[in-house]
Amino acid sequence: MPKRKAAERDEAAERGEQQGDGPSTSQQQQASKVVYLGHLPHGFYEKQLKEYFSQFGKVTKVRLSRNKKSGKSKGYAFLEFSSAEVAKIASAAMDGYMLFSQKLASRVLPADEVHPDMFKGANRVFKQVPWQKIERERQNRDRTAAEAEKRARQAVERDERRQRRIAQAGIDYQYEPLAAQVPKKAKKTVFED
């Protein structure tokens, strides 16, 4: 009988099971359906990820991390498959895979590492916001009379502060102040009848 227990222990060790009464740490962690992909090449975005990884099984969600300002890919993504087994197979197959001269890094995320908001905004077509154009139009828009007057007043105040700082530094420098260049506001003239 002792030989049989030793043989069972050896078989269990080959299968990677721990000895003892409780379950192993890998069994305690729930299997997740989410796969992390790192070192993604340029041009391999949401649509391409979903199409490519559909060969392993149904891809339910895709989230490619992008820069908020420029919209460019940060080089990593998260995929959610329909089952944990498919996620494990896809991760094992793609870890170290060479794709467009980039060596992919892939792993299945444990369930405790999957953030509830990880797939917030997933499966949407990315639409790049033209931030530069919006800012350019905002900067170059026509100003109202009140806005123009406020800008001129602020420019005069800045110029006066600059003149005071120059004088406090002991520098003898004279230039035409901005207040002289700004047109004077017209006074209302009231005529008696």
mmCIF file of N, CA and C in Angstrom, residues 116-193:
data_model
loop_
_atom_site.group_PDB
_atom_site.id
_atom_site.type_symbol
_atom_site.label_atom_id
_atom_site.label_comp_id
_atom_site.label_asym_id
_atom_site.label_seq_id
_atom_site.Cartn_x
_atom_site.Cartn_y
_atom_site.Cartn_z
ATOM 1 N N PRO A 116 -13.531 46.575 -12.640
ATOM 2 C CA PRO A 116 -14.908 46.639 -13.144
ATOM 3 C C PRO A 116 -15.083 47.584 -14.325
ATOM 4 N N ASP A 117 -14.285 48.644 -14.398
ATOM 5 C CA ASP A 117 -14.399 49.605 -15.500
ATOM 6 C C ASP A 117 -13.400 49.340 -16.626
ATOM 7 N N MET A 118 -12.801 48.167 -16.641
ATOM 8 C CA MET A 118 -11.773 47.887 -17.648
ATOM 9 C C MET A 118 -12.319 47.994 -19.067
ATOM 10 N N PHE A 119 -13.525 47.546 -19.277
ATOM 11 C CA PHE A 119 -14.084 47.548 -20.630
ATOM 12 C C PHE A 119 -15.080 48.680 -20.834
ATOM 13 N N LYS A 120 -14.947 49.730 -20.049
ATOM 14 C CA LYS A 120 -15.800 50.898 -20.223
ATOM 15 C C LYS A 120 -15.455 51.536 -21.568
ATOM 16 N N GLY A 121 -16.438 51.672 -22.413
ATOM 17 C CA GLY A 121 -16.209 52.241 -23.737
ATOM 18 C C GLY A 121 -15.637 51.250 -24.733
ATOM 19 N N ALA A 122 -15.710 49.960 -24.433
ATOM 20 C CA ALA A 122 -15.169 48.950 -25.347
ATOM 21 C C ALA A 122 -16.118 48.725 -26.523
ATOM 22 N N ASN A 123 -15.601 48.150 -27.576
ATOM 23 C CA ASN A 123 -16.353 47.776 -28.791
ATOM 24 C C ASN A 123 -16.947 48.984 -29.511
ATOM 25 N N ARG A 124 -16.377 50.166 -29.288
ATOM 26 C CA ARG A 124 -16.799 51.338 -30.040
ATOM 27 C C ARG A 124 -15.731 51.652 -31.071
ATOM 28 N N VAL A 125 -16.165 52.156 -32.207
ATOM 29 C CA VAL A 125 -15.212 52.573 -33.226
ATOM 30 C C VAL A 125 -14.569 53.861 -32.739
ATOM 31 N N PHE A 126 -13.248 53.904 -32.764
ATOM 32 C CA PHE A 126 -12.538 55.078 -32.265
ATOM 33 C C PHE A 126 -12.704 56.235 -33.232
ATOM 34 N N LYS A 127 -13.113 57.371 -32.695
ATOM 35 C CA LYS A 127 -13.250 58.585 -33.488
ATOM 36 C C LYS A 127 -12.288 59.605 -32.922
ATOM 37 N N GLN A 128 -11.316 60.000 -33.710
ATOM 38 C CA GLN A 128 -10.307 60.933 -33.237
ATOM 39 C C GLN A 128 -10.881 62.343 -33.171
ATOM 40 N N VAL A 129 -10.679 62.990 -32.058
ATOM 41 C CA VAL A 129 -11.159 64.357 -31.855
ATOM 42 C C VAL A 129 -10.081 65.313 -32.364
ATOM 43 N N PRO A 130 -10.434 66.221 -33.260
ATOM 44 C CA PRO A 130 -9.426 67.165 -33.785
ATOM 45 C C PRO A 130 -9.161 68.301 -32.804
ATOM 46 N N TRP A 131 -8.405 67.987 -31.730
ATOM 47 C CA TRP A 131 -8.176 68.972 -30.674
ATOM 48 C C TRP A 131 -7.503 70.231 -31.195
ATOM 49 N N GLN A 132 -6.538 70.087 -32.089
ATOM 50 C CA GLN A 132 -5.820 71.264 -32.588
ATOM 51 C C GLN A 132 -6.744 72.187 -33.369
ATOM 52 N N LYS A 133 -7.607 71.609 -34.192
ATOM 53 C CA LYS A 133 -8.545 72.404 -34.977
ATOM 54 C C LYS A 133 -9.534 73.129 -34.064
ATOM 55 N N ILE A 134 -10.034 72.432 -33.056
ATOM 56 C CA ILE A 134 -10.981 73.041 -32.114
ATOM 57 C C ILE A 134 -10.330 74.199 -31.382
ATOM 58 N N GLU A 135 -9.108 74.000 -30.921
ATOM 59 C CA GLU A 135 -8.400 75.057 -30.184
ATOM 60 C C GLU A 135 -8.067 76.229 -31.099
ATOM 61 N N ARG A 136 -7.685 75.943 -32.335
ATOM 62 C CA ARG A 136 -7.368 76.999 -33.293
ATOM 63 C C ARG A 136 -8.608 77.863 -33.569
ATOM 64 N N GLU A 137 -9.755 77.206 -33.758
ATOM 65 C CA GLU A 137 -10.988 77.953 -34.004
ATOM 66 C C GLU A 137 -11.399 78.767 -32.773
ATOM 67 N N ARG A 138 -11.199 78.203 -31.580
ATOM 68 C CA ARG A 138 -11.537 78.927 -30.363
ATOM 69 C C ARG A 138 -10.648 80.170 -30.212
ATOM 70 N N GLN A 139 -9.368 80.006 -30.517
ATOM 71 C CA GLN A 139 -8.416 81.114 -30.376
ATOM 72 C C GLN A 139 -8.674 82.204 -31.414
ATOM 73 N N ASN A 140 -9.056 81.820 -32.618
ATOM 74 C CA ASN A 140 -9.189 82.781 -33.720
ATOM 75 C C ASN A 140 -10.610 83.302 -33.914
ATOM 76 N N ARG A 141 -11.521 82.996 -33.031
ATOM 77 C CA ARG A 141 -12.904 83.432 -33.216
ATOM 78 C C ARG A 141 -13.005 84.952 -33.080
ATOM 79 N N ASP A 142 -14.051 85.496 -33.629
ATOM 80 C CA ASP A 142 -14.282 86.931 -33.522
ATOM 81 C C ASP A 142 -14.714 87.260 -32.102
ATOM 82 N N ARG A 143 -14.161 88.312 -31.556
ATOM 83 C CA ARG A 143 -14.461 88.728 -30.191
ATOM 84 C C ARG A 143 -15.581 89.767 -30.193
ATOM 85 N N THR A 144 -16.346 89.743 -29.150
ATOM 86 C CA THR A 144 -17.356 90.788 -28.984
ATOM 87 C C THR A 144 -16.647 92.051 -28.492
ATOM 88 N N ALA A 145 -17.369 93.148 -28.488
ATOM 89 C CA ALA A 145 -16.771 94.418 -28.055
ATOM 90 C C ALA A 145 -16.345 94.337 -26.586
ATOM 91 N N ALA A 146 -17.158 93.693 -25.752
ATOM 92 C CA ALA A 146 -16.826 93.570 -24.328
ATOM 93 C C ALA A 146 -15.579 92.708 -24.135
ATOM 94 N N GLU A 147 -15.478 91.626 -24.905
ATOM 95 C CA GLU A 147 -14.298 90.753 -24.799
ATOM 96 C C GLU A 147 -13.040 91.480 -25.268
ATOM 97 N N ALA A 148 -13.166 92.239 -26.360
ATOM 98 C CA ALA A 148 -12.010 92.982 -26.872
ATOM 99 C C ALA A 148 -11.557 94.031 -25.856
ATOM 100 N N GLU A 149 -12.515 94.707 -25.219
ATOM 101 C CA GLU A 149 -12.175 95.719 -24.212
ATOM 102 C C GLU A 149 -11.488 95.070 -23.004
ATOM 103 N N LYS A 150 -11.983 93.927 -22.585
ATOM 104 C CA LYS A 150 -11.385 93.223 -21.449
ATOM 105 C C LYS A 150 -9.955 92.791 -21.762
ATOM 106 N N ARG A 151 -9.738 92.262 -22.980
ATOM 107 C CA ARG A 151 -8.386 91.836 -23.381
ATOM 108 C C ARG A 151 -7.427 93.022 -23.410
ATOM 109 N N ALA A 152 -7.899 94.158 -23.929
ATOM 110 C CA ALA A 152 -7.049 95.351 -23.997
ATOM 111 C C ALA A 152 -6.708 95.837 -22.584
ATOM 112 N N ARG A 153 -7.697 95.838 -21.668
ATOM 113 C CA ARG A 153 -7.466 96.272 -20.289
ATOM 114 C C ARG A 153 -6.445 95.363 -19.604
ATOM 115 N N GLN A 154 -6.578 94.049 -19.807
ATOM 116 C CA GLN A 154 -5.632 93.103 -19.200
ATOM 117 C C GLN A 154 -4.229 93.286 -19.761
ATOM 118 N N ALA A 155 -4.116 93.560 -21.060
ATOM 119 C CA ALA A 155 -2.804 93.785 -21.670
ATOM 120 C C ALA A 155 -2.146 95.030 -21.085
ATOM 121 N N VAL A 156 -2.935 96.085 -20.870
ATOM 122 C CA VAL A 156 -2.401 97.326 -20.283
ATOM 123 C C VAL A 156 -1.925 97.059 -18.858
ATOM 124 N N GLU A 157 -2.716 96.314 -18.076
ATOM 125 C CA GLU A 157 -2.321 95.994 -16.697
ATOM 126 C C GLU A 157 -1.015 95.198 -16.666
ATOM 127 N N ARG A 158 -0.887 94.232 -17.558
ATOM 128 C CA ARG A 158 0.365 93.449 -17.627
ATOM 129 C C ARG A 158 1.540 94.348 -17.972
ATOM 130 N N ASP A 159 1.323 95.271 -18.902
ATOM 131 C CA ASP A 159 2.394 96.176 -19.308
ATOM 132 C C ASP A 159 2.811 97.088 -18.148
ATOM 133 N N GLU A 160 1.851 97.562 -17.381
ATOM 134 C CA GLU A 160 2.180 98.406 -16.234
ATOM 135 C C GLU A 160 2.962 97.630 -15.174
ATOM 136 N N ARG A 161 2.580 96.383 -14.927
ATOM 137 C CA ARG A 161 3.333 95.533 -13.982
ATOM 138 C C ARG A 161 4.756 95.309 -14.481
ATOM 139 N N ARG A 162 4.919 95.131 -15.774
ATOM 140 C CA ARG A 162 6.243 94.917 -16.366
ATOM 141 C C ARG A 162 7.107 96.164 -16.170
ATOM 142 N N GLN A 163 6.519 97.341 -16.399
ATOM 143 C CA GLN A 163 7.265 98.591 -16.221
ATOM 144 C C GLN A 163 7.705 98.758 -14.765
ATOM 145 N N ARG A 164 6.827 98.427 -13.803
ATOM 146 C CA ARG A 164 7.185 98.527 -12.383
ATOM 147 C C ARG A 164 8.324 97.564 -12.036
ATOM 148 N N ARG A 165 8.286 96.334 -12.552
ATOM 149 C CA ARG A 165 9.353 95.359 -12.273
ATOM 150 C C ARG A 165 10.684 95.842 -12.846
ATOM 151 N N ILE A 166 10.662 96.432 -14.033
ATOM 152 C CA ILE A 166 11.891 96.959 -14.643
ATOM 153 C C ILE A 166 12.459 98.084 -13.781
ATOM 154 N N ALA A 167 11.581 98.983 -13.308
ATOM 155 C CA ALA A 167 12.023 100.108 -12.472
ATOM 156 C C ALA A 167 12.557 99.612 -11.128
ATOM 157 N N GLN A 168 11.908 98.607 -10.525
ATOM 158 C CA GLN A 168 12.362 98.060 -9.244
ATOM 159 C C GLN A 168 13.711 97.375 -9.368
ATOM 160 N N ALA A 169 13.986 96.813 -10.545
ATOM 161 C CA ALA A 169 15.262 96.142 -10.763
ATOM 162 C C ALA A 169 16.386 97.160 -10.964
ATOM 163 N N GLY A 170 16.037 98.437 -11.064
ATOM 164 C CA GLY A 170 17.055 99.472 -11.216
ATOM 165 C C GLY A 170 17.524 99.632 -12.649
ATOM 166 N N ILE A 171 16.748 99.180 -13.577
ATOM 167 C CA ILE A 171 17.117 99.289 -14.992
ATOM 168 C C ILE A 171 16.480 100.546 -15.564
ATOM 169 N N ASP A 172 17.290 101.349 -16.236
ATOM 170 C CA ASP A 172 16.773 102.569 -16.856
ATOM 171 C C ASP A 172 16.423 102.237 -18.301
ATOM 172 N N TYR A 173 15.171 101.939 -18.537
ATOM 173 C CA TYR A 173 14.721 101.545 -19.874
ATOM 174 C C TYR A 173 13.375 102.194 -20.123
ATOM 175 N N GLN A 174 13.288 102.956 -21.168
ATOM 176 C CA GLN A 174 12.055 103.660 -21.509
ATOM 177 C C GLN A 174 11.510 103.107 -22.821
ATOM 178 N N TYR A 175 10.229 102.882 -22.842
ATOM 179 C CA TYR A 175 9.541 102.502 -24.072
ATOM 180 C C TYR A 175 8.122 103.044 -24.000
ATOM 181 N N GLU A 176 7.501 103.113 -25.143
ATOM 182 C CA GLU A 176 6.142 103.643 -25.192
ATOM 183 C C GLU A 176 5.192 102.654 -24.532
ATOM 184 N N PRO A 177 4.514 103.058 -23.498
ATOM 185 C CA PRO A 177 3.625 102.126 -22.803
ATOM 186 C C PRO A 177 2.444 101.720 -23.685
ATOM 187 N N LEU A 178 1.929 100.577 -23.387
ATOM 188 C CA LEU A 178 0.823 100.035 -24.174
ATOM 189 C C LEU A 178 -0.432 100.873 -24.003
ATOM 190 N N ALA A 179 -0.573 101.529 -22.872
ATOM 191 C CA ALA A 179 -1.759 102.359 -22.627
ATOM 192 C C ALA A 179 -1.850 103.488 -23.648
ATOM 193 N N ALA A 180 -0.706 103.987 -24.135
ATOM 194 C CA ALA A 180 -0.711 105.064 -25.126
ATOM 195 C C ALA A 180 -1.146 104.548 -26.495
ATOM 196 N N GLN A 181 -0.955 103.260 -26.743
ATOM 197 C CA GLN A 181 -1.298 102.694 -28.044
ATOM 198 C C GLN A 181 -2.767 102.285 -28.141
ATOM 199 N N VAL A 182 -3.395 102.031 -26.989
ATOM 200 C CA VAL A 182 -4.793 101.617 -26.982
ATOM 201 C C VAL A 182 -5.665 102.838 -27.182
ATOM 202 N N PRO A 183 -6.625 102.794 -28.127
ATOM 203 C CA PRO A 183 -7.476 103.970 -28.352
ATOM 204 C C PRO A 183 -8.323 104.256 -27.115
ATOM 205 N N LYS A 184 -8.501 105.548 -26.858
ATOM 206 C CA LYS A 184 -9.284 105.986 -25.708
ATOM 207 C C LYS A 184 -10.763 105.697 -25.968
ATOM 208 N N LYS A 185 -11.448 105.405 -24.896
ATOM 209 C CA LYS A 185 -12.867 105.131 -24.994
ATOM 210 C C LYS A 185 -13.596 106.457 -25.192
ATOM 211 N N ALA A 186 -14.519 106.496 -26.128
ATOM 212 C CA ALA A 186 -15.252 107.723 -26.429
ATOM 213 C C ALA A 186 -16.174 108.074 -25.268
ATOM 214 N N LYS A 187 -16.200 109.360 -24.958
ATOM 215 C CA LYS A 187 -17.092 109.826 -23.903
ATOM 216 C C LYS A 187 -18.432 110.180 -24.518
ATOM 217 N N LYS A 188 -19.472 110.003 -23.735
ATOM 218 C CA LYS A 188 -20.798 110.366 -24.197
ATOM 219 C C LYS A 188 -20.974 111.862 -24.038
ATOM 220 N N THR A 189 -21.432 112.453 -25.094
ATOM 221 C CA THR A 189 -21.684 113.882 -25.056
ATOM 222 C C THR A 189 -23.189 114.088 -25.068
ATOM 223 N N VAL A 190 -23.654 114.858 -24.107
ATOM 224 C CA VAL A 190 -25.078 115.138 -24.023
ATOM 225 C C VAL A 190 -25.307 116.603 -24.398
ATOM 226 N N PHE A 191 -26.162 116.848 -25.364
ATOM 227 C CA PHE A 191 -26.467 118.214 -25.822
ATOM 228 C C PHE A 191 -27.775 118.657 -25.205
ATOM 229 N N GLU A 192 -27.781 119.915 -24.795
ATOM 230 C CA GLU A 192 -29.024 120.453 -24.261
ATOM 231 C C GLU A 192 -29.825 121.046 -25.382
ATOM 232 N N ASP A 193 -31.115 120.896 -25.323
ATOM 233 C CA ASP A 193 -31.976 121.450 -26.368
ATOM 234 C C ASP A 193 -32.387 122.854 -26.122
#
